PDB file of C-alpha atoms and ligand atoms in Angstrom:
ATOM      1  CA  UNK Z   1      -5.113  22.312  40.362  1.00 71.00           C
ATOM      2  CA  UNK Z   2      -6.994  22.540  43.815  1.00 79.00           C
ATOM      3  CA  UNK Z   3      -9.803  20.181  44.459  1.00 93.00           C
ATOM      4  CA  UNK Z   4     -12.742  21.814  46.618  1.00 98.00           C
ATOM      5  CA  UNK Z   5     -15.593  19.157  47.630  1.00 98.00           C
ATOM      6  CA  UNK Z   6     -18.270  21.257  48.621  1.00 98.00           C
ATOM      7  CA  UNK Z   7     -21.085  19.615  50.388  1.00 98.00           C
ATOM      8  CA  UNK Z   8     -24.617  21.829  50.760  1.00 98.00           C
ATOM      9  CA  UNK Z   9     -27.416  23.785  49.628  1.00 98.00           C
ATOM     10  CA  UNK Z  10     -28.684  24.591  46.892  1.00 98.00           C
ATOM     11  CA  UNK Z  11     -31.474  27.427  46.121  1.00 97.00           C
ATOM     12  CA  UNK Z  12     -33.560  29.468  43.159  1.00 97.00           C
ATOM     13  CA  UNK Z  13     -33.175  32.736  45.045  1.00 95.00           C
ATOM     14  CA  UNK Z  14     -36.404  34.855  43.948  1.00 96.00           C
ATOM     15  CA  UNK Z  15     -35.066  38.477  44.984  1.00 93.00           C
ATOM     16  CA  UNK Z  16     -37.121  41.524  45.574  1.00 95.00           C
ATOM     17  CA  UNK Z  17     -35.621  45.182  45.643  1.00 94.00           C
ATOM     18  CA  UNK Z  18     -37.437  47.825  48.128  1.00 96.00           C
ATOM     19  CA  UNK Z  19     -36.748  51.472  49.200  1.00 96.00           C
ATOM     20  CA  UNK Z  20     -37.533  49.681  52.816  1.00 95.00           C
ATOM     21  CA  UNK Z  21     -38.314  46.388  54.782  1.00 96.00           C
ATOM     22  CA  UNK Z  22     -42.201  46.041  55.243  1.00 95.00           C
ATOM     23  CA  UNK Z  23     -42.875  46.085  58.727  1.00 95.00           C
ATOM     24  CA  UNK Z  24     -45.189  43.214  59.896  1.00 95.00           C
ATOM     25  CA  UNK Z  25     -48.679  43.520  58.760  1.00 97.00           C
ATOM     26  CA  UNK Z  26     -47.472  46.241  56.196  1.00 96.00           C
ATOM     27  CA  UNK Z  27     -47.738  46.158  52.377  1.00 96.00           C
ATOM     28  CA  UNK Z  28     -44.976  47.805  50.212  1.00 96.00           C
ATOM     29  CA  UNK Z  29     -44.436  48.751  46.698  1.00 97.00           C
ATOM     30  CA  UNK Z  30     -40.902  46.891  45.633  1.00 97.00           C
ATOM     31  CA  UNK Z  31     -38.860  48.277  43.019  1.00 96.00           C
ATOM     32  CA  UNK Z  32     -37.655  44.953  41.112  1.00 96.00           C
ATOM     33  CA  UNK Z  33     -37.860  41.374  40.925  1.00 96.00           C
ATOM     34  CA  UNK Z  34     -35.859  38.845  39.637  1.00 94.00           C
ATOM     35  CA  UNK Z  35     -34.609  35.030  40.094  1.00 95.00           C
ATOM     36  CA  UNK Z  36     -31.374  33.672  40.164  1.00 93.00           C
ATOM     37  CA  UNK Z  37     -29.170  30.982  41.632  1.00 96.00           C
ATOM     38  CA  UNK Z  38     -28.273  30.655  45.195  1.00 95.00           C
ATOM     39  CA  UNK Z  39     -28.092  28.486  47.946  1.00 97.00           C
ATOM     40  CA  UNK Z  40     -24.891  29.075  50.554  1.00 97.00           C
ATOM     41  CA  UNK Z  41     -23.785  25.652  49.285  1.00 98.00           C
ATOM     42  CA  UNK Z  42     -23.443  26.779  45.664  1.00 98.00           C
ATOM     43  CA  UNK Z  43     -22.885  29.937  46.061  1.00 98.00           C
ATOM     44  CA  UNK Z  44     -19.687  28.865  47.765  1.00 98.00           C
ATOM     45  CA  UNK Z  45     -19.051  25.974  45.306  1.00 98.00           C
ATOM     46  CA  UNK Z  46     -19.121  28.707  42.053  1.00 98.00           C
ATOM     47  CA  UNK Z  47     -17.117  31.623  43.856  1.00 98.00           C
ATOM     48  CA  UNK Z  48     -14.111  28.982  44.304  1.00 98.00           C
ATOM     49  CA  UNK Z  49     -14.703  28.118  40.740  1.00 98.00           C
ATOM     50  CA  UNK Z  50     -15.112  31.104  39.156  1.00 97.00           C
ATOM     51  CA  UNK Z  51     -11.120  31.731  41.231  1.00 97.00           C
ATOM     52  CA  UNK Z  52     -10.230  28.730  38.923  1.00 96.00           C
ATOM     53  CA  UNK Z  53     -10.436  25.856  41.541  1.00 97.00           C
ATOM     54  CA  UNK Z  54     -11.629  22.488  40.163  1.00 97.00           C
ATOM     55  CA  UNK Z  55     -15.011  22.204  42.463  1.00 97.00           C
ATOM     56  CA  UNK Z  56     -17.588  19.145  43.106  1.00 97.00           C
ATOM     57  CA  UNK Z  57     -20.599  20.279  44.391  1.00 98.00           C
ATOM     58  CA  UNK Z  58     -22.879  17.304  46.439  1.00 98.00           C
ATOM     59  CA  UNK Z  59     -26.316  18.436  46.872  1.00 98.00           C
ATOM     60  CA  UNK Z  60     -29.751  17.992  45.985  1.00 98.00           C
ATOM     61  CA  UNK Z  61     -32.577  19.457  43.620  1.00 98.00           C
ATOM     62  CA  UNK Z  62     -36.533  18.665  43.009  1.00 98.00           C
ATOM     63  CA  UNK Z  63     -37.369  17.174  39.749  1.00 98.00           C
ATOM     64  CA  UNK Z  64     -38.615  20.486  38.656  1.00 98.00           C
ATOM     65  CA  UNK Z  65     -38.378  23.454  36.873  1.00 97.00           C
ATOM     66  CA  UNK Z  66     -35.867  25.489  39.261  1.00 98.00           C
ATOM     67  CA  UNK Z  67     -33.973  21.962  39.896  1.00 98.00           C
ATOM     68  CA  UNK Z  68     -33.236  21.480  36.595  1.00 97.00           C
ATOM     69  CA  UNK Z  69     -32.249  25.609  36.504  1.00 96.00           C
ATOM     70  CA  UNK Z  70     -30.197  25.128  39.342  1.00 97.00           C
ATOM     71  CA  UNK Z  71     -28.342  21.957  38.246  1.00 97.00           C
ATOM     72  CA  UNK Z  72     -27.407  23.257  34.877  1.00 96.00           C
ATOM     73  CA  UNK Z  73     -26.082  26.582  36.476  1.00 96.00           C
ATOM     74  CA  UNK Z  74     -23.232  25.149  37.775  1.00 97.00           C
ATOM     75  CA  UNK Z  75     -22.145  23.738  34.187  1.00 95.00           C
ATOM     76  CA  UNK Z  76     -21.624  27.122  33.431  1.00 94.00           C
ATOM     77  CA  UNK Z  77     -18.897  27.479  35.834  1.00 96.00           C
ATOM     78  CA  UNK Z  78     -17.551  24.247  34.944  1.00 96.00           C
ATOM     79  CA  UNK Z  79     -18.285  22.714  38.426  1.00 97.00           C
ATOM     80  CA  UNK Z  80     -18.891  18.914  38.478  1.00 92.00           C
ATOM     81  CA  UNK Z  81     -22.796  18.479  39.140  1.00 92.00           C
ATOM     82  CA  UNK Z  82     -22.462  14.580  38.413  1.00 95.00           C
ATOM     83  CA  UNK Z  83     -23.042  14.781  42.399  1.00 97.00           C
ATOM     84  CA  UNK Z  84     -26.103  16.544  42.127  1.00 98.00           C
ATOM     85  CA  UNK Z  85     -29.186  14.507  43.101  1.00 98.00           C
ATOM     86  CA  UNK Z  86     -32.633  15.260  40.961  1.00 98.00           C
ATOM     87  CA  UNK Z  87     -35.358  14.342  43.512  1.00 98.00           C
ATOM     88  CA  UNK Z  88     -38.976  13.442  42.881  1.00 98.00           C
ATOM     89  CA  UNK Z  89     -41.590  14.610  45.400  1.00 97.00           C
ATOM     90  CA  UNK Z  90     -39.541  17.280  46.786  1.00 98.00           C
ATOM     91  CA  UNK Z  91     -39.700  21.014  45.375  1.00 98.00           C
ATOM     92  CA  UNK Z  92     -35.989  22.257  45.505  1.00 98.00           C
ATOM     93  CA  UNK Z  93     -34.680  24.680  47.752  1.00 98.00           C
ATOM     94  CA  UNK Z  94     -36.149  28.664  47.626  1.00 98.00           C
ATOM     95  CA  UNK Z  95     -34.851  31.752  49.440  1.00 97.00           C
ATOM     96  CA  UNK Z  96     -37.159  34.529  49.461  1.00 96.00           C
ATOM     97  CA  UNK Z  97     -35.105  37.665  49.956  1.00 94.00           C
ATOM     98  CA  UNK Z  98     -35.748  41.041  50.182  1.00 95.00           C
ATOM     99  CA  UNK Z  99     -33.187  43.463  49.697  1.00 92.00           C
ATOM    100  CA  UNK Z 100     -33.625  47.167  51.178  1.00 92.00           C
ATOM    101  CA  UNK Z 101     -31.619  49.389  53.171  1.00 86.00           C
ATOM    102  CA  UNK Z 102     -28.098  48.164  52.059  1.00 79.00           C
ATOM    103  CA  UNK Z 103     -29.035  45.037  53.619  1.00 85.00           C
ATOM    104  CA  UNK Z 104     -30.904  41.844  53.099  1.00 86.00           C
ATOM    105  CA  UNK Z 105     -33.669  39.698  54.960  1.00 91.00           C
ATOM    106  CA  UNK Z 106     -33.760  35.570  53.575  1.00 91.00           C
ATOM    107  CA  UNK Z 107     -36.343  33.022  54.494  1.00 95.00           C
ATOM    108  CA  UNK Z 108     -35.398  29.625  53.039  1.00 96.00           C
ATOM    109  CA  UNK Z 109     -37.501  26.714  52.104  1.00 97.00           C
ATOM    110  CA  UNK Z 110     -35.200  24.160  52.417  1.00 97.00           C
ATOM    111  CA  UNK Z 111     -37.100  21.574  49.988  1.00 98.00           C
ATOM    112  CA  UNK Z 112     -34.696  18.753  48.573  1.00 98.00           C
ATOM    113  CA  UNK Z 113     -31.811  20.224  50.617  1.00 98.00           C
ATOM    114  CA  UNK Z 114     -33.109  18.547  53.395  1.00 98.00           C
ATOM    115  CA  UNK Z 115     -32.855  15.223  51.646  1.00 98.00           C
ATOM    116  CA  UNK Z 116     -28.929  15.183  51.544  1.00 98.00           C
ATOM    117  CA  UNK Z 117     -28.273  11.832  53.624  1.00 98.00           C
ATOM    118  CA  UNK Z 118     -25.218   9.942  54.472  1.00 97.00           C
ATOM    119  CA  UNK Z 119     -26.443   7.997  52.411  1.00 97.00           C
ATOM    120  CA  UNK Z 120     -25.934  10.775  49.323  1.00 98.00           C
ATOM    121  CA  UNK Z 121     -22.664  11.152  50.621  1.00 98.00           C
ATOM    122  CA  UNK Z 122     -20.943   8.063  50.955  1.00 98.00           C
ATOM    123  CA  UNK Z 123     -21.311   7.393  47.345  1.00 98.00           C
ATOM    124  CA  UNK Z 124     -18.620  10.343  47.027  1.00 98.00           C
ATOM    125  CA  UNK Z 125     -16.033   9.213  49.713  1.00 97.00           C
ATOM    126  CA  UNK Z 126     -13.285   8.933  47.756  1.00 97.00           C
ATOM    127  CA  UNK Z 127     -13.699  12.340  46.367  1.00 96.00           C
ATOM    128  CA  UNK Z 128     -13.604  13.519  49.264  1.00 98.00           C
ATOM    129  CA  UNK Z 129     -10.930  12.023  50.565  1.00 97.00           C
ATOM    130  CA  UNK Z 130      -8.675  13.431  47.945  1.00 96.00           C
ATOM    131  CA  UNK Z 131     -10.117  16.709  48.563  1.00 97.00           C
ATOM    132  CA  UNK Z 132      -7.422  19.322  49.240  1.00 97.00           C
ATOM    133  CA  UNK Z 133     -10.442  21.192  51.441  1.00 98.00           C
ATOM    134  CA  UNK Z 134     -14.014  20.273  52.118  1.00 98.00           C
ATOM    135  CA  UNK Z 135     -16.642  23.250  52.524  1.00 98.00           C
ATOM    136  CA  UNK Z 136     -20.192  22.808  54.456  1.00 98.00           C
ATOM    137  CA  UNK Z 137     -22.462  25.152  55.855  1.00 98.00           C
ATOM    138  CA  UNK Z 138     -25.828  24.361  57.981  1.00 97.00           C
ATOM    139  CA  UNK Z 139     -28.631  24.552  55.480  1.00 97.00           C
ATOM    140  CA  UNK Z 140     -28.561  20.753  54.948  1.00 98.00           C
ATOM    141  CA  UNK Z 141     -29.399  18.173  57.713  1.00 97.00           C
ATOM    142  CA  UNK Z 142     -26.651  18.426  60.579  1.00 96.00           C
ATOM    143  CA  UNK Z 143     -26.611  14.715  60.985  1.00 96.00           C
ATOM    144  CA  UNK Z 144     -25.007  15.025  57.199  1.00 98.00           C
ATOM    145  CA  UNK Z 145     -23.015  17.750  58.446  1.00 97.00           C
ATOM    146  CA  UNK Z 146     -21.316  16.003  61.689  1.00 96.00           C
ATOM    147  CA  UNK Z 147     -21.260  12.104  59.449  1.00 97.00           C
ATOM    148  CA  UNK Z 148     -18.984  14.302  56.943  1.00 98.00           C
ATOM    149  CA  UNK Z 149     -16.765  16.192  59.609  1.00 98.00           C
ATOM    150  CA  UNK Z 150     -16.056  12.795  61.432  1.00 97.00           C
ATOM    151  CA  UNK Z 151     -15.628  11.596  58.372  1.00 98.00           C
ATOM    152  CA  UNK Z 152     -12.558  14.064  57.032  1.00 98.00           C
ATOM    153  CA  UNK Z 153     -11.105  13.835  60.370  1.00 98.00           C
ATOM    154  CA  UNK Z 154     -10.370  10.444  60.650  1.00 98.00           C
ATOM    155  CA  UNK Z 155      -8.847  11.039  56.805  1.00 98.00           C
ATOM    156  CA  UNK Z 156      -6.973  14.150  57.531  1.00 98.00           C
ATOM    157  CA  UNK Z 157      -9.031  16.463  55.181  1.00 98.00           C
ATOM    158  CA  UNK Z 158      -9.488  20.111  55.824  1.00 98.00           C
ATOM    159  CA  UNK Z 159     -12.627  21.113  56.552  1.00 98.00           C
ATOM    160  CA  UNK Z 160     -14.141  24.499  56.716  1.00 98.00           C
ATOM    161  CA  UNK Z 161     -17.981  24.641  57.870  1.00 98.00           C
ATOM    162  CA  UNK Z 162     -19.789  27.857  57.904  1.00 98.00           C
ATOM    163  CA  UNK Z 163     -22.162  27.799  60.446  1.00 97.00           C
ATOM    164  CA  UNK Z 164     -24.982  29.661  58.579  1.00 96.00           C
ATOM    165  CA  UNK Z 165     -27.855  29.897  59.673  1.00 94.00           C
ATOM    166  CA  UNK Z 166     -26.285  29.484  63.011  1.00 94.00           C
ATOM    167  CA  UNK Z 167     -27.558  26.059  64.787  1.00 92.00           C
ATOM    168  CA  UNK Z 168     -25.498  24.967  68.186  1.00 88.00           C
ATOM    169  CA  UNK Z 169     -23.187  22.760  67.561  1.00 89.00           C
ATOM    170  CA  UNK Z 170     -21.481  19.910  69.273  1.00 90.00           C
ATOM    171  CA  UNK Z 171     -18.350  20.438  71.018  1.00 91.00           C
ATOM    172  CA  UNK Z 172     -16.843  17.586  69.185  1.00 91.00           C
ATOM    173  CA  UNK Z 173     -17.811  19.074  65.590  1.00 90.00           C
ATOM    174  CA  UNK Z 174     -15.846  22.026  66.574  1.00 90.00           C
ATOM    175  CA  UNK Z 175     -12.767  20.249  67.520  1.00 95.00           C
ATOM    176  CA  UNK Z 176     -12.756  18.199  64.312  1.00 97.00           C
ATOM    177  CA  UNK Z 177     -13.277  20.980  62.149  1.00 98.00           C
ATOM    178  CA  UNK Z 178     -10.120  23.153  60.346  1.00 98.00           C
ATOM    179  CA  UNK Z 179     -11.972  26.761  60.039  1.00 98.00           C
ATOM    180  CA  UNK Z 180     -15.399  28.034  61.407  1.00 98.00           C
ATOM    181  CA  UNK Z 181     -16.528  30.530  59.500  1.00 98.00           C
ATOM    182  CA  UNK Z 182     -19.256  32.534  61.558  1.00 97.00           C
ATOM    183  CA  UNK Z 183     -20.769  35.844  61.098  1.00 96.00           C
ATOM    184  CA  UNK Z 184     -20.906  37.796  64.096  1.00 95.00           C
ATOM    185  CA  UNK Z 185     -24.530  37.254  64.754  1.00 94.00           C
ATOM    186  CA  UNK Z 186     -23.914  33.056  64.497  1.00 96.00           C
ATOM    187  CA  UNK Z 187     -21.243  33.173  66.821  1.00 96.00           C
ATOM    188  CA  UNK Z 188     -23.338  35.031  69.297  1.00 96.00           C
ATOM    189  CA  UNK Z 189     -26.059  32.469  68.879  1.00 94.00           C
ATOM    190  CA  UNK Z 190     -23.980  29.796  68.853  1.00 94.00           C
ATOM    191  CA  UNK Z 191     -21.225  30.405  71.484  1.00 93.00           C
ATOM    192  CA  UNK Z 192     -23.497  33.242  73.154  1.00 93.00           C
ATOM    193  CA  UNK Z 193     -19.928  34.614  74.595  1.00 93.00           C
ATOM    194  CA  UNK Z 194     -18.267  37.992  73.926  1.00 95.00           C
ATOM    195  CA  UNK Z 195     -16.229  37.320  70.268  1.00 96.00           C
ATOM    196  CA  UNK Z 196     -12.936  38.074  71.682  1.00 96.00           C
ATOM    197  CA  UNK Z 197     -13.340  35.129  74.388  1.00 97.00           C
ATOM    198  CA  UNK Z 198     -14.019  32.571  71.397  1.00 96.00           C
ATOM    199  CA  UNK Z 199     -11.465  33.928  69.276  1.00 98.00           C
ATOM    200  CA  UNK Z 200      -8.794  33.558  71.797  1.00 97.00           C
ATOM    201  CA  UNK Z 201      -9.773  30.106  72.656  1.00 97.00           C
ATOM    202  CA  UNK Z 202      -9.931  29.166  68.998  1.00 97.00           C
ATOM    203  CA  UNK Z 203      -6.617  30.671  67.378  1.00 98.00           C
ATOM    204  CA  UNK Z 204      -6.587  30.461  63.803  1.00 98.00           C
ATOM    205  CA  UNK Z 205      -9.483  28.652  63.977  1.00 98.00           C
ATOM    206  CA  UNK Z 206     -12.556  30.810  64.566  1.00 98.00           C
ATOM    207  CA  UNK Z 207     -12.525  33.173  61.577  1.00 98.00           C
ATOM    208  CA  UNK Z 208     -15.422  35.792  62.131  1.00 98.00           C
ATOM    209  CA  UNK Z 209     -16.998  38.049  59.683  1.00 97.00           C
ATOM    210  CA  UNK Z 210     -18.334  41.216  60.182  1.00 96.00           C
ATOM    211  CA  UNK Z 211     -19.847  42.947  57.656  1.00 92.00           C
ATOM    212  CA  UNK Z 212     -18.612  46.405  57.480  1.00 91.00           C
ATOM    213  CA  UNK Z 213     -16.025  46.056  60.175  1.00 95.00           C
ATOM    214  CA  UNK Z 214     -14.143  43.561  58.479  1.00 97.00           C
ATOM    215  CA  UNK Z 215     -13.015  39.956  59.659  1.00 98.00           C
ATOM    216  CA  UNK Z 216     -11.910  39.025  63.149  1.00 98.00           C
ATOM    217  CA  UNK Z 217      -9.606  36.481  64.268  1.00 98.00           C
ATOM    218  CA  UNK Z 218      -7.026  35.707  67.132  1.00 98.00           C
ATOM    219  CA  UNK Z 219      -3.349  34.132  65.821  1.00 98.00           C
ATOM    220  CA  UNK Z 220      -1.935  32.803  68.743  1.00 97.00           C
ATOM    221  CA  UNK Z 221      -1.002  35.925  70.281  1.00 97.00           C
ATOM    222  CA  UNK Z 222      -3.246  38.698  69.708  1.00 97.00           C
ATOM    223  CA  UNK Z 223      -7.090  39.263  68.352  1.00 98.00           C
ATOM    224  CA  UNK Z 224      -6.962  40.339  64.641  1.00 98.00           C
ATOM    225  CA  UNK Z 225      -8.955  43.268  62.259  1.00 98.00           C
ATOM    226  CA  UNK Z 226      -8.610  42.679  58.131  1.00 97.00           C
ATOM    227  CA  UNK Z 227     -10.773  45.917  57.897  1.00 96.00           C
ATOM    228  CA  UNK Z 228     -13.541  45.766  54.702  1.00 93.00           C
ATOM    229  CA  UNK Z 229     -12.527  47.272  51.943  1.00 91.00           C
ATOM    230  CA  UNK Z 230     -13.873  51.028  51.443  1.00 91.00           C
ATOM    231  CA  UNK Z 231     -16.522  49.701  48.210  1.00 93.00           C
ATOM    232  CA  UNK Z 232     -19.770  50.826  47.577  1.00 92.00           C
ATOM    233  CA  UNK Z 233     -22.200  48.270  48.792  1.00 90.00           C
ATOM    234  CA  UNK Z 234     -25.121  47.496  45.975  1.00 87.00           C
ATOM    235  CA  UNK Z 235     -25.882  43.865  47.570  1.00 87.00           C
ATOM    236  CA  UNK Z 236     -24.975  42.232  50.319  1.00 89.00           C
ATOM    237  CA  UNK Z 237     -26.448  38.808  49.232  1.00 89.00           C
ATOM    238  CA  UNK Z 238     -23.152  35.942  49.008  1.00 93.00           C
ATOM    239  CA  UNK Z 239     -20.791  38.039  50.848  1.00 95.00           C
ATOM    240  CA  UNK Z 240     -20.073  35.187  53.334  1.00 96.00           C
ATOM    241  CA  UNK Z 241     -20.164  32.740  51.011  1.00 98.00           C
ATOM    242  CA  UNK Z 242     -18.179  34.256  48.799  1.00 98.00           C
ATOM    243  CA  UNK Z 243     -15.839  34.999  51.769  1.00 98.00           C
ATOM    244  CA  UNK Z 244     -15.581  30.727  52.263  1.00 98.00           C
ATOM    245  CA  UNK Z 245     -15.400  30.146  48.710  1.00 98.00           C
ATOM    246  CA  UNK Z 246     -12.204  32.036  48.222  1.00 98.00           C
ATOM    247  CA  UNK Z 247     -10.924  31.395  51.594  1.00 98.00           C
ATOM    248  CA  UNK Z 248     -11.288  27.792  50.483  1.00 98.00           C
ATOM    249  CA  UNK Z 249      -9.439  28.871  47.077  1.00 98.00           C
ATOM    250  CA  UNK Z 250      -7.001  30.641  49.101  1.00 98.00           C
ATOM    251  CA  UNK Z 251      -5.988  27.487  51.084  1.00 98.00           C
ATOM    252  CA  UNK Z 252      -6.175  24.657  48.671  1.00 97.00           C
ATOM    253  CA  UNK Z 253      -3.585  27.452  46.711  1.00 96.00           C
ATOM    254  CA  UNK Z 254      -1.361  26.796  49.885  1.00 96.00           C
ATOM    255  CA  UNK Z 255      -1.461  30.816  50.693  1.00 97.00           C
ATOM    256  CA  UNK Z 256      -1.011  30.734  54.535  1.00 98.00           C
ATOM    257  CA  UNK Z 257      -4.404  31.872  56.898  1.00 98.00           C
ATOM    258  CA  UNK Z 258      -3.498  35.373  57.062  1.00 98.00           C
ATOM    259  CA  UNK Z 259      -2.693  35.842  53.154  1.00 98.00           C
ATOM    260  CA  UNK Z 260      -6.243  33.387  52.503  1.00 98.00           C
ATOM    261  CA  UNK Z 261      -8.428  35.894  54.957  1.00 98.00           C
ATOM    262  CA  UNK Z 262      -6.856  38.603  53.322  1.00 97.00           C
ATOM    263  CA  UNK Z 263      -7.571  37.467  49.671  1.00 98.00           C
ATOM    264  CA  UNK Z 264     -11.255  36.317  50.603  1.00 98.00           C
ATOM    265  CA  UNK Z 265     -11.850  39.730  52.625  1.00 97.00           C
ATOM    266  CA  UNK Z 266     -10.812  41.376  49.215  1.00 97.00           C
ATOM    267  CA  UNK Z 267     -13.151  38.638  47.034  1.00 97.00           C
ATOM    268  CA  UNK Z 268     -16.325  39.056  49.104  1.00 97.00           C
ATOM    269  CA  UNK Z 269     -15.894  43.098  48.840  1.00 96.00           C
ATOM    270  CA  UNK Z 270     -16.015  42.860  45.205  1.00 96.00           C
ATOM    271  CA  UNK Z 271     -19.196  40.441  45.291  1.00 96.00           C
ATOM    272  CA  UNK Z 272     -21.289  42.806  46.996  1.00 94.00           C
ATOM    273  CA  UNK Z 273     -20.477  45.521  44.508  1.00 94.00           C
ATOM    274  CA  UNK Z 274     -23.522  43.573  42.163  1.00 90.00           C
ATOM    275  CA  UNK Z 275     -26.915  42.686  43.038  1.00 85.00           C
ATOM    276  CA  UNK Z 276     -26.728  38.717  43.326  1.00 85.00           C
ATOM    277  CA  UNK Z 277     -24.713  36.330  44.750  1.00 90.00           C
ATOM    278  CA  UNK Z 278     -23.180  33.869  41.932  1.00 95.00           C
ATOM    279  CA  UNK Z 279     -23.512  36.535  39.448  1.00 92.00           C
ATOM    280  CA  UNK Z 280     -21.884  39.180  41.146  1.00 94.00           C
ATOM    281  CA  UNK Z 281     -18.437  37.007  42.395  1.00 97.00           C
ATOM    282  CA  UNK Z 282     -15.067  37.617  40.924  1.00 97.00           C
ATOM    283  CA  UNK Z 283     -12.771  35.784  38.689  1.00 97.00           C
ATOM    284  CA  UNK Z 284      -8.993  36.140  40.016  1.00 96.00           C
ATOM    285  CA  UNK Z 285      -8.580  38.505  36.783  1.00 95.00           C
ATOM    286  CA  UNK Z 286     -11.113  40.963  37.806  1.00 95.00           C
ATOM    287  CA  UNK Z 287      -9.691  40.740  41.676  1.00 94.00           C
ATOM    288  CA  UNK Z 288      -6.250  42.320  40.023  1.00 86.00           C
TER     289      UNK Z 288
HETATM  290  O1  RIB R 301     -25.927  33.444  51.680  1.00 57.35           O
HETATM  291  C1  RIB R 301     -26.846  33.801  50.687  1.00 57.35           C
HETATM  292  C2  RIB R 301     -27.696  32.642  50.342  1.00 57.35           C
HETATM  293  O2  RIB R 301     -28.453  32.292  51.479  1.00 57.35           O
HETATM  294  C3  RIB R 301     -28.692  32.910  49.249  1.00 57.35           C
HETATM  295  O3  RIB R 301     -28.198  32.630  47.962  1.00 57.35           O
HETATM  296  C4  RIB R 301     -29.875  32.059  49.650  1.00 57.35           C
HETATM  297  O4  RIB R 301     -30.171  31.030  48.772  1.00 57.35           O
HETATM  298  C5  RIB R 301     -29.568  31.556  51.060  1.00 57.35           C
HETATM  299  O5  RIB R 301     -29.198  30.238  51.062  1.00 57.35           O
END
């Protein structure tokens, strides 16, 4: 069975439904509210779970009502939460998002996501070390982050990290890492150069998602298009993340890159045809 370490955030997402975006200053009627799991981190951890992978999420939660919500959610996936800190003092993490337009706008709180240290981590080392891929993302602290990367490196573990939300990133982070994972609006912020000058200098590396155009990457000899699948798009909420979730799948199933972008192009096109992120992800059944 593959083993996925996945090392990140964790959020209550408390979603609200409008006909449009308020503009600043501007009060709107929504249509619907509710609350459910989230967090790029998790979200990534239970779409490689609910694929059948055997997944250990590391993160932290407050000691309070949404952290114990949160950490029994993943139980229902049957992802190991034994890693999952409870925090006093600290609320957990909250993403306010609005949802309008076929398109969605996210503020996160970061709360006890910002509290996952080295120090957290090193108590999992040799989990991770047997990990057949490692997934991060940037909504814990990027000292965590980089201590991780360096980390698998030196131990010959695949890592992918999905830069979101885009921070810049240290040229030696990007060497060490297997996959980047950016959307097209992170690798503009972080690389601020035209995508087909990153892609080429990153073959088979620098795997960028685009939303309604699809996936772009270069292998070796040419730029690459996996178009988006023709779906009707309810929510958009998760579609990276469920994108690095299965491309994680994919690869700890030894598919080679083109056959894992392929399958996780297919995966996150089926999670945006719910509202929700977890809830709306895929088994491998319902992907036949
Ligand atoms: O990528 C979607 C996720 O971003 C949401 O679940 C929210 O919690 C934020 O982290």
């Amino acid at each position: 069975m593959s083993e996925i370490v996945v090392i990140g955030s964790i959020n209550a997402d408390l979603i609200t439904v409008t006909k449009k975006f308020p503009r600043v200053g501007e009060t709107v009627i929504g249509e619907d509210f509710t609350i459910l799991p989230g967090g790029k981190g998790a979200n990534q951890a239970v779409c490689a779970a609910k694929l059948g992978a055997n997944v250990q999420m590391i993160g932290c939660v407050g000691n309070d009502y949404n952290g114990r919500f949160l950490k029994d959610n993943f139980a229902e996936y049957g992802i190991d939460s034994s890693s999952i800190h409870v925090l006093d003092n600290v609320p957990s993490g909250v993403a306010q998002i609005t949802i309008a337009d076929n398109n969605n706008a996210i503020i996160v709180v970061s709360g006890a996501n910002g509290k996952v240290t080295r120090d957290i981590v090193n108590r999992y080392k040799s989990r991770i070390k047997k990990a057949d891929i490692v997934v991060m993302q940037l909504e814990i602290p990027i000292e965590t982050v980089e201590y991780v990367i360096d980390f698998c490196y030196d131990n010959h573990v695949k890592v992918i990290l999905n830069p979101a939300p885009a921070k810049k990133l240290n040229q030696n982070i990007i060497e060490k890492v297997t996959y980047l994972t950016p959307n097209k609006i992170e690798l503009q912020d972080i690389y601020g150069r035209p995508k087909e000058e990153v892609l080429r200098k990153y073959p088979n590396k620098v795997i960028m998602t685009a939303g309604s155009d699809g996936v772009y990457y270069h292998d070796g000899n040419q730029l690459v298009n996996v178009p988006a699948c023709k779906v009707d798009v309810i929510d958009t909420t998760g579609a990276g993340d469920s994108f690095n979730g299965a491309l994680a799948f994919g690869l700890s199933k030894n598919m080679l890159l083109p056959q894992a972008i392929e399958f996780a192009n297919q995966t996150a096109s089926k999670t945006i045809q719910k509202i929700g992120a977890q809830t709306a992800m895929p088994t491998l059944e319902e992907l036949k």
